[in-house]
Coordinates of C-alpha atoms in Angstrom, one line a residue:
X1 CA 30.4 -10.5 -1.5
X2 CA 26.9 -10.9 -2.8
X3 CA 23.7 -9.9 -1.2
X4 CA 22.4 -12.8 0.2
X5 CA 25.8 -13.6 2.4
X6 CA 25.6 -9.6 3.2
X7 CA 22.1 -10.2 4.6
X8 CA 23.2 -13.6 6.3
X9 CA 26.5 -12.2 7.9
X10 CA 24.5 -8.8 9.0
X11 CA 22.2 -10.6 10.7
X12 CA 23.9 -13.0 12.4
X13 CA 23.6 -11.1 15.5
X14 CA 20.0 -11.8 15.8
X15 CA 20.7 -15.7 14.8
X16 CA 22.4 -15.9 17.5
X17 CA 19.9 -13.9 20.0
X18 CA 17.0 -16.1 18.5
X19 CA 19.2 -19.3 19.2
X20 CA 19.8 -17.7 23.2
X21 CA 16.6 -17.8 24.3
X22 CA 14.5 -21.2 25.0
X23 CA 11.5 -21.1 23.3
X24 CA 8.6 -22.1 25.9
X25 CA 5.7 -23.1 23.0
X26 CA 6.0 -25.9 20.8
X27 CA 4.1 -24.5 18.7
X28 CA 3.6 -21.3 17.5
X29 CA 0.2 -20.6 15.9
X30 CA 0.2 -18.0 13.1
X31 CA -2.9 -16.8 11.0
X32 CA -2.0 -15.6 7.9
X33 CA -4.4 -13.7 4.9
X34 CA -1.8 -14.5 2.4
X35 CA -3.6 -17.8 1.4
X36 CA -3.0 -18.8 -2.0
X37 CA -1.1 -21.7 -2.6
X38 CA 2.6 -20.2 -3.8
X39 CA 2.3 -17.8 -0.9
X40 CA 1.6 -20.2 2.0
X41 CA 4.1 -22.3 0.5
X42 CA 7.4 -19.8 1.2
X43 CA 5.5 -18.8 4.5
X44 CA 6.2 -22.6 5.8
X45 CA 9.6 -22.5 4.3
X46 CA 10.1 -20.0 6.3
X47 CA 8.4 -21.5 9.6
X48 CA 10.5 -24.3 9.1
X49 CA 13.7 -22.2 9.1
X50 CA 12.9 -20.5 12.0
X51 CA 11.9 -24.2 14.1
X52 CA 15.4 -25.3 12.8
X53 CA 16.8 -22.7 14.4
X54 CA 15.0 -22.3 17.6
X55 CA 13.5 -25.5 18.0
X56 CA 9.9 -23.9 18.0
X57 CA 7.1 -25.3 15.4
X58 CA 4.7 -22.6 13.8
X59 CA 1.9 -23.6 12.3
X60 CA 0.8 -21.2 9.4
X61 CA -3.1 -21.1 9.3
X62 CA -4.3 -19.6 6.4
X63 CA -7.3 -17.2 6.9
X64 CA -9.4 -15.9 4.6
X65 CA -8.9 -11.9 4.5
X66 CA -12.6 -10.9 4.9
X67 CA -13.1 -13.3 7.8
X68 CA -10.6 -11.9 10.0
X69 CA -12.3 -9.9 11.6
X70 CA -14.8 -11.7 12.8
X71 CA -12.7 -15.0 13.4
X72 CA -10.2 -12.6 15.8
X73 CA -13.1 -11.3 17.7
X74 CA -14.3 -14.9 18.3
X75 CA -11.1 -16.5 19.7
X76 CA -10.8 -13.4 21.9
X77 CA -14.1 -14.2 23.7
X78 CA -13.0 -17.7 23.7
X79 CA -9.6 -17.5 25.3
X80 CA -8.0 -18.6 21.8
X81 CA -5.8 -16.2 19.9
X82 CA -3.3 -17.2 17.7
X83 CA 0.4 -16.1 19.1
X84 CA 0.7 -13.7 15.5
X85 CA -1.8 -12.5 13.2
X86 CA -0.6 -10.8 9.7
X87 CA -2.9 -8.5 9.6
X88 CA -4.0 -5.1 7.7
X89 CA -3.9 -1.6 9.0
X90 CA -7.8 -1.4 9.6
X91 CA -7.0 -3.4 12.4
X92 CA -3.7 -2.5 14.5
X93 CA -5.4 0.3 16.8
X94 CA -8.9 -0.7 17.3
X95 CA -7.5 -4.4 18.4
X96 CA -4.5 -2.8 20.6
X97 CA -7.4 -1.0 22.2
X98 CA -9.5 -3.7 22.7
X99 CA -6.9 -5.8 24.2
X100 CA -6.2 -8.5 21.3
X101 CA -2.9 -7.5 20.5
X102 CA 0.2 -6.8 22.8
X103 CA 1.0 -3.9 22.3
X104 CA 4.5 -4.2 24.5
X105 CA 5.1 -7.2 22.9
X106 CA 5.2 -5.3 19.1
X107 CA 7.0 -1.8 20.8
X108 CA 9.8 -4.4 22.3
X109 CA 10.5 -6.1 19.0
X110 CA 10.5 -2.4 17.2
X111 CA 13.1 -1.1 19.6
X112 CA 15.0 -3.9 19.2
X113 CA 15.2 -4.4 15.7
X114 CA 16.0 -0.2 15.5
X115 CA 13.2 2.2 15.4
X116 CA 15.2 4.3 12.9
X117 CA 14.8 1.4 10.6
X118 CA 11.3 1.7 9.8
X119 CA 9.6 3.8 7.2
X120 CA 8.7 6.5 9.5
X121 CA 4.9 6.3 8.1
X122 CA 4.3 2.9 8.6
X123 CA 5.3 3.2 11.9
X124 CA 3.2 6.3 12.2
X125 CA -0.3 4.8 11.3
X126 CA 0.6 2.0 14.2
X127 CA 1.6 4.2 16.9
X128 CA -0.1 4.3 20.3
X129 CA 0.7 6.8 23.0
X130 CA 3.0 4.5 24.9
X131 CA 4.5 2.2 21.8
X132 CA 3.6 0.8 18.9
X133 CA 0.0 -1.6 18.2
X134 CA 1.9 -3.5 15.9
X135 CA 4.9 -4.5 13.9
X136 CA 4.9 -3.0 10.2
X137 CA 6.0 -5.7 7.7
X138 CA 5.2 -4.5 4.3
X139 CA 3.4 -2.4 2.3
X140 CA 2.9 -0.6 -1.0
X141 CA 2.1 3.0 -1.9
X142 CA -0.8 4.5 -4.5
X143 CA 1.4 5.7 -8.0
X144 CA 0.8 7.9 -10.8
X145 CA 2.0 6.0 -13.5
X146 CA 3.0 8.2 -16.3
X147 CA 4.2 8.1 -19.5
X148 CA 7.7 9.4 -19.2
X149 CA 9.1 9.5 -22.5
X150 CA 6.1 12.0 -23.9
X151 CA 6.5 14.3 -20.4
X152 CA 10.0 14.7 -21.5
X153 CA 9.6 15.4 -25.5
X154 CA 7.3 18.1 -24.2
X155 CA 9.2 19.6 -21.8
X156 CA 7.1 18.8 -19.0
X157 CA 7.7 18.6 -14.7
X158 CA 6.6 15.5 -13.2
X159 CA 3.6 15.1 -12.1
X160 CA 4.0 15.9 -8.5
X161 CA 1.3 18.5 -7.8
X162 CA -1.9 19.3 -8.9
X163 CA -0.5 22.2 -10.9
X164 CA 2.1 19.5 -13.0
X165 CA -0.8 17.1 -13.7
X166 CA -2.8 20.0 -15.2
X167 CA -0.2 21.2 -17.2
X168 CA 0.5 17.9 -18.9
X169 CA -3.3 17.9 -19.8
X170 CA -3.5 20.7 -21.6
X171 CA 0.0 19.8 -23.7
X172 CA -1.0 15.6 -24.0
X173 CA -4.9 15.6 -23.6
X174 CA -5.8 14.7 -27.6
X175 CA -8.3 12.7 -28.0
X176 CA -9.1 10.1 -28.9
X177 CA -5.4 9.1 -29.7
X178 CA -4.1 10.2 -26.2
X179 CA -6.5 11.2 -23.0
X180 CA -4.4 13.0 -20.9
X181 CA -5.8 11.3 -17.5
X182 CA -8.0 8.3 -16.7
X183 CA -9.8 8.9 -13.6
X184 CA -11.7 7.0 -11.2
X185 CA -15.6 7.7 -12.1
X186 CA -17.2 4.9 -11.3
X187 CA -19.1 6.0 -7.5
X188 CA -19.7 2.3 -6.5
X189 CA -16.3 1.1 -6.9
X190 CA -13.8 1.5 -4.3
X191 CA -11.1 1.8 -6.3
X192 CA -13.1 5.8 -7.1
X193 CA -12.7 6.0 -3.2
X194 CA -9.3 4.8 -2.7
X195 CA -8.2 7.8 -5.2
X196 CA -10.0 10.4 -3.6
X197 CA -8.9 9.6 -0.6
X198 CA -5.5 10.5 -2.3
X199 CA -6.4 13.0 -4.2
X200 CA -8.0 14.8 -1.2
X201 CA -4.9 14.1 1.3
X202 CA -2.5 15.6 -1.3
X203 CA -4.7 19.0 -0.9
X204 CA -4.3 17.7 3.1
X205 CA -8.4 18.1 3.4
X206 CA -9.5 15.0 5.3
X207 CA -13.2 14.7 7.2
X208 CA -12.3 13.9 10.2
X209 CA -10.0 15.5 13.9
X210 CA -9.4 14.2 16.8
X211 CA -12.6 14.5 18.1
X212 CA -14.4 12.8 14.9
X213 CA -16.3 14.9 12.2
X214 CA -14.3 18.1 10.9
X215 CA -16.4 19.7 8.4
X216 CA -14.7 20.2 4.7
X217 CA -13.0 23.6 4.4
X218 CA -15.0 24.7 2.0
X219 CA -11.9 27.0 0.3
X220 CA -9.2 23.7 0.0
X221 CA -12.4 21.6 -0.8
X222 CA -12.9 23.3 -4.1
X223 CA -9.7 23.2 -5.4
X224 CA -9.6 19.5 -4.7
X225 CA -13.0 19.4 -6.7
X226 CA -11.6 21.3 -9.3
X227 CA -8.6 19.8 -9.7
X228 CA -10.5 16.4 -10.0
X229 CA -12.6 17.9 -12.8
X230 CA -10.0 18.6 -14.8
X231 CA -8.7 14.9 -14.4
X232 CA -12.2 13.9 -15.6
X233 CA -12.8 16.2 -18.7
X234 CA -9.4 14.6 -19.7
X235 CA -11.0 11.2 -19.4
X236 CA -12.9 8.8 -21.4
X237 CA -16.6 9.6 -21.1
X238 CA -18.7 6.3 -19.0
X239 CA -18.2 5.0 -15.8
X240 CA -14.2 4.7 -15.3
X241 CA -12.4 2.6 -12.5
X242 CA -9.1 0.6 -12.7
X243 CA -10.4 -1.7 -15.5
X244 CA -10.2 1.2 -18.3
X245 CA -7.3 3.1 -16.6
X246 CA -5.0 0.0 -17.2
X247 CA -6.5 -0.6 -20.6
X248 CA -6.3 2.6 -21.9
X249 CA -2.4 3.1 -20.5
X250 CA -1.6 -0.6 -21.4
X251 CA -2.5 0.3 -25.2
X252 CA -0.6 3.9 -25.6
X253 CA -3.8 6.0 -25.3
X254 CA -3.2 7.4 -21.5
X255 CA -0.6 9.8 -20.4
X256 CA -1.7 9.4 -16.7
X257 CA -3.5 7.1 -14.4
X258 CA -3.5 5.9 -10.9
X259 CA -2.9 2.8 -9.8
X260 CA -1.4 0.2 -7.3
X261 CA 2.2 -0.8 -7.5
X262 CA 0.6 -4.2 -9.0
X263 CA 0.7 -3.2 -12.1
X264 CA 4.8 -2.9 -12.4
X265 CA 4.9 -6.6 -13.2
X266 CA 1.8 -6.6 -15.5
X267 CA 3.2 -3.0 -17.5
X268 CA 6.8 -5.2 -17.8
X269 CA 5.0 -8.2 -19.7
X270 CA 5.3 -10.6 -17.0
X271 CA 1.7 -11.3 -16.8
X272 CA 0.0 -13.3 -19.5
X273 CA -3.8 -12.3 -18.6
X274 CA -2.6 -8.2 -18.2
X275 CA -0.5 -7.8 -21.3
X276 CA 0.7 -4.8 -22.8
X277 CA -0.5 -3.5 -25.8
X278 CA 1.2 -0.8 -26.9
X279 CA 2.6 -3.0 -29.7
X280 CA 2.3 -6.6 -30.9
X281 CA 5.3 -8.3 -28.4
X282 CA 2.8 -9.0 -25.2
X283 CA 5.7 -9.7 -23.5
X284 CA 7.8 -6.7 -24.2
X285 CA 9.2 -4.2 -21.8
X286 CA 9.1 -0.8 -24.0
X287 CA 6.0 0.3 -22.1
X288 CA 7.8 0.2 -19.3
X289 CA 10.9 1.2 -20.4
X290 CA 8.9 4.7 -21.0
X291 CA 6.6 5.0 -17.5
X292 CA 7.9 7.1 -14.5
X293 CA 5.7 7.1 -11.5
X294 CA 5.1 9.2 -8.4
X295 CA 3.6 8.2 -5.2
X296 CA 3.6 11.4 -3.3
X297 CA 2.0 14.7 -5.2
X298 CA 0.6 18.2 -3.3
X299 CA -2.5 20.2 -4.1
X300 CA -1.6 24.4 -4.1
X301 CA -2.7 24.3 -0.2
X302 CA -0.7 21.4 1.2
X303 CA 3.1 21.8 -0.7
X304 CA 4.5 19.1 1.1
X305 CA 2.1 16.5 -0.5
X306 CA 1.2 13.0 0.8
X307 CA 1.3 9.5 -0.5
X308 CA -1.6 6.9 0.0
X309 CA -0.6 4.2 1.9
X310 CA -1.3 0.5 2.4
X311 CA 0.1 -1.5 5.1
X312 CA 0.2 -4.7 6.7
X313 CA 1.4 -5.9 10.0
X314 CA 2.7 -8.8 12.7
X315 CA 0.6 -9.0 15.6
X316 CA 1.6 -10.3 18.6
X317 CA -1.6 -11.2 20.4
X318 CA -2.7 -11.0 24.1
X319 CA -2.8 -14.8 24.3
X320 CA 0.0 -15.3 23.1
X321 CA 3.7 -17.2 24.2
X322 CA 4.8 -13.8 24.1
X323 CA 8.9 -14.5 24.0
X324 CA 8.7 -17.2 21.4
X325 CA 6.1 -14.8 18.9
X326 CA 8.7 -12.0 19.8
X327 CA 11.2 -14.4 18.1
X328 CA 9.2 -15.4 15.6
X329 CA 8.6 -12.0 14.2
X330 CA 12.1 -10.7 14.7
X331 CA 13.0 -13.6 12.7
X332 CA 10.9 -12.8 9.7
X333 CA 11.7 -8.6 9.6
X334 CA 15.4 -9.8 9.9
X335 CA 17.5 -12.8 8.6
X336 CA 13.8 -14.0 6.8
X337 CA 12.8 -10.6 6.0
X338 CA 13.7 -10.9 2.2
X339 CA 11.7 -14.5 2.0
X340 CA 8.8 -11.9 4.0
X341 CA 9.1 -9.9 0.7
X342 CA 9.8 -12.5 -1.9
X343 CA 5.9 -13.6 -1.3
X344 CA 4.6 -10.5 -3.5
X345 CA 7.7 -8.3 -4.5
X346 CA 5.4 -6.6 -6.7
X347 CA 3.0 -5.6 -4.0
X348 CA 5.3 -5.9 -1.1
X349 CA 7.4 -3.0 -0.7
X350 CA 10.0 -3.3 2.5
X351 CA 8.8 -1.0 5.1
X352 CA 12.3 -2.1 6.8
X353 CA 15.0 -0.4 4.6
X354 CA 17.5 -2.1 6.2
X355 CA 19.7 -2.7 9.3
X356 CA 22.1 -0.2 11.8
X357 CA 25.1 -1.3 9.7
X358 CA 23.7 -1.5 6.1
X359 CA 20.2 1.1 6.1
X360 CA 19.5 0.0 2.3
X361 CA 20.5 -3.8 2.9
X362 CA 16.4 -4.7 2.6
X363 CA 15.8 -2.3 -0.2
X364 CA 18.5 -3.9 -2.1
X365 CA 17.8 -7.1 -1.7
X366 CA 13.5 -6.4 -2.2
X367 CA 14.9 -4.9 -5.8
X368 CA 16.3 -8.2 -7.1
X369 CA 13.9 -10.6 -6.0
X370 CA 11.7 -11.8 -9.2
X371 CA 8.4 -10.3 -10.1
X372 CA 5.9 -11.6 -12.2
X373 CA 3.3 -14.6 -12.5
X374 CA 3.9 -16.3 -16.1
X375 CA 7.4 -15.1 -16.6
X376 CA 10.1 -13.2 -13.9
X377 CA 12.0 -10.6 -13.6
X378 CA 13.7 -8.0 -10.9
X379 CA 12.1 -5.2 -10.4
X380 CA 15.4 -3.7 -10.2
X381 CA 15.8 -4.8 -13.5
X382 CA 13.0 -3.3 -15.1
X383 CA 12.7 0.0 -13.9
X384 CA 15.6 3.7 -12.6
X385 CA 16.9 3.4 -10.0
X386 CA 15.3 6.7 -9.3
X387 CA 12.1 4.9 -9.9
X388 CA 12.7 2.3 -7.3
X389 CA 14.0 5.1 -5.0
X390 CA 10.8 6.7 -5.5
X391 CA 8.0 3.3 -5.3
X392 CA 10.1 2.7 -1.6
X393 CA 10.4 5.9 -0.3
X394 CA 6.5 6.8 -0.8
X395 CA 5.9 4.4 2.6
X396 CA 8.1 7.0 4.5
X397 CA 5.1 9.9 4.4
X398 CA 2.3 7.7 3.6
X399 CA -0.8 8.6 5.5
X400 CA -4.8 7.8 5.5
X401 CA -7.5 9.5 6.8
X402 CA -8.3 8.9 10.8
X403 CA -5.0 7.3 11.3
X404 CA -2.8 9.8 13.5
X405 CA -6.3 11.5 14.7
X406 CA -7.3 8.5 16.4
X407 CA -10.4 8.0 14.0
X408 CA -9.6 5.4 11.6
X409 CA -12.9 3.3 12.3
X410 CA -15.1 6.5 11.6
X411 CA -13.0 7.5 8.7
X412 CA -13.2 4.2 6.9
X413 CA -17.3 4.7 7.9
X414 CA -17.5 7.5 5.6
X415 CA -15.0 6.4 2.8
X416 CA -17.1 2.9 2.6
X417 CA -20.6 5.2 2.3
X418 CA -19.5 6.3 -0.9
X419 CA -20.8 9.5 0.1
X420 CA -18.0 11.4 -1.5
X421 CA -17.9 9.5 -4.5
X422 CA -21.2 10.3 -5.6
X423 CA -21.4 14.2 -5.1
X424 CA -17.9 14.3 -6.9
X425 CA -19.4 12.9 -9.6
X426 CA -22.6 14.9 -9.4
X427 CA -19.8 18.0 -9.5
X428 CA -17.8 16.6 -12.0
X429 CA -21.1 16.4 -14.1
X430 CA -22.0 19.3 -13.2
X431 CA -25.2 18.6 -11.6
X432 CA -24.3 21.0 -8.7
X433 CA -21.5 23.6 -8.2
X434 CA -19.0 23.2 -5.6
X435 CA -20.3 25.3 -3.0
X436 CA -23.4 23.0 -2.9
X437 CA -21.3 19.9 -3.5
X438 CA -19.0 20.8 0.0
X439 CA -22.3 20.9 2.0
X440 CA -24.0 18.0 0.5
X441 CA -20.3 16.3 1.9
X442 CA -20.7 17.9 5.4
X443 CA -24.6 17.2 5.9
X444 CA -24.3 13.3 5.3
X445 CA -20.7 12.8 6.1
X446 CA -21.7 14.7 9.5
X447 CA -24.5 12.2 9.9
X448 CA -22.6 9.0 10.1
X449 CA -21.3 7.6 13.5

């Protein structure tokens, strides 16, 4: 039997639950950030699907990602919601709490679909005391991508702490052939924030509690600092963010970096703008024939580690026909849940592993839909199995600052202040030593409300 009649004979109990109930709307209004052409397209293939079978209409309204915000807060006032917004994590509390989303409506389609069938952390980063703000539909984990081949010729762990990382340096860093790291030094690029903010939760520091500000410990503070030192020394002198990183790996002359799970396409040769150049065949898969990644890694005072997570959600508004968007999003993270996926494999990672009766059906099927831009491939086909174990299983423990304290809105405050970026770089330089360095952190992090 092959995978797709698996999937279609699996969920042909909720078929026929979606075909049960009458839908009461005509048309269901959906606002989706996944606006470029290609990706709206399989979005409306998939509307049409679901009004075939149910009889409802949803109209797909692209919205531009930036604008969301303000555009939700606006047809709140005005009475207007959309019945589902796709929507990103920033959002899911603050808007429960506000009253834009349904928050029963998103706990009813969880249970019903099987809590246990979530990735436990994207669940966690949407979970209210009563129930869930909303539905997880996919997301992708933060990687260190590593070169493999040269970790096992030398004998070397993975890098899965800070301790591993460090240990490669000192046996890979030789410049200017092979840096041992890339890291993030840039201090006005997010993409220097986004792996700190990993960096720090793997040593489980964050700023902030349950009741908003918690000052650095100054003790696991420092060894984040120093650990992020060591990163740097290993790293191209200049202002570094993901432009170099991906260069630098892309021609041979990284053993490490961090990056998004974009890049797996990209690092395979699939992307004609991104090519590898490791050797003259842009479109050749040895580069990635000889990377390993790991999305979860542990500083010496938090051994169990974390993974940086982003992910995105369904919705289901206060205003909306709340039965019919129930159907509609039980339809898309069930029998349409691979076409959810096939949108962006490479940046879509099933947060839904699978059903009751087959827990890896999603997984599965997410690993052999094609990846890629000027040419296509599985992502099953290009990397381990282990490796596809471990880019899925990252959104199981993923975490980000403020989430499970309630503080997600202050938290982003401080990451977006760039605070932190800028005294790690005045400690990397050594412009101050890392005593001074924690308090500078406390005093202006402390500061903003």
């Amino acid at each position: 039997m092959t995978l797709k009649k698996h999937i279609l004979l699996t969920t042909a109990a909720t078929a026929l639950a979606l075909t049960s109930f009458a839908a009461s709307a005509d048309t269901l209004r959906f606002w989706t950030t996944e606006e470029q052409p290609d990706r709206l397209a399989k979005q409306e293939e998939m509307a049409k699907a679901f009004e075939e079978q149910t009889g409802t209409a949803v109209e797909v309204i692209p919205v531009t990602e930036a604008e969301l915000g303000t555009r939700a807060t606006a047809a709140f006032a005005a009475g207007d919601l959309p019945d589902v917004i796709y929507h990103t994590l920033q959002y899911a509390l603050p808007w429960a709490e506000a009253g834009i989303l349904d928050m029963d409506a998103a706990t009813d389609v969880i249970e019903e679909l099987g809590v246990d069938t979530f990735a436990p952390g994207a669940l966690g980063m949407a979970a209210m005391d009563d129930g869930y703000a909303s539905v997880p539909v996919d997301g992708w984990t933060q990687m260190i991508v590593y070169r493999k081949d040269l970790f096992d010729e030398a004998g070397l762990e993975a890098p899965t702490s800070y301790a591993a990382v460090e240990a490669a340096l000192e046996k890979l860093h030789n410049p200017p052939e092979m840096y041992g790291f890339v890291a993030a030094t840039k201090v006005d690029e997010n993409f220097m924030s986004q792996v700190l903010e990993h960096v720090f939760l793997a040593n489980g520091v964050s700023p902030v509690n349950e009741g908003g500000f918690a000052p650095l410990d100054e003790a696991k503070t420092t060894e984040v600092l120093d650990f992020y030192k060591a990163i740097a020394e290993a790293s191209p002198p200049g202002d570094l963010y993901w432009d170099q990183s991906r260069t630098l790996y892309f021609s041979g002359n990284a053993a490490m970096i961090i990056w998004s799970p974009f890049i797996l396409d990209e690092l395979a040769g699939l992307r004609d703008s991104a090519p590898p150049t490791i050797n003259d065949d842009p479109t050749s898969g040895e580069l990635a024939s000889k990377t390993g990644i790991v999305t979860t890694f542990s500083g010496p005072s938090n051994p169990d580690g974390a993974a940086w997570g982003d992910i995105r959600y369904f919705g289901i508004t206060s205003d909306a026909d709340t039965d019919a968007a129930e159907q509609f999003v039980m339809y898309s993270m069930d029998e349409g849940y691979t076409q959810t996926l096939s949108i962006a494999p490479e940046g879509k990672f099933p947060v839904r592993r699978g059903t009751a009766d087959d827990p890896e059906l999603f997984s599965k099927a997410w690993a052999e839909l094609p990846a890629g831009v000027d040419r296509k491939a599985p992502l099953g086909e290009l990397y381990a199995q282990d490796m596809i174990d471990e880019i899925v299983g990252g959104l199981d423990v993923a975490q980000r600052w403020g989430v499970t304290e309630g503080q997600l809105t202050l938290a982003s405050k401080m990451i977006n202040s760039q605070v932190i970026n800028r005294v790690v770089r005045e400690y990397i330089d050594g412009e101050i030593d890392a005593a001074a360095a924690v308090a500078e952190m406390n005093a202006e992090l402390g500061a903003i409300e």
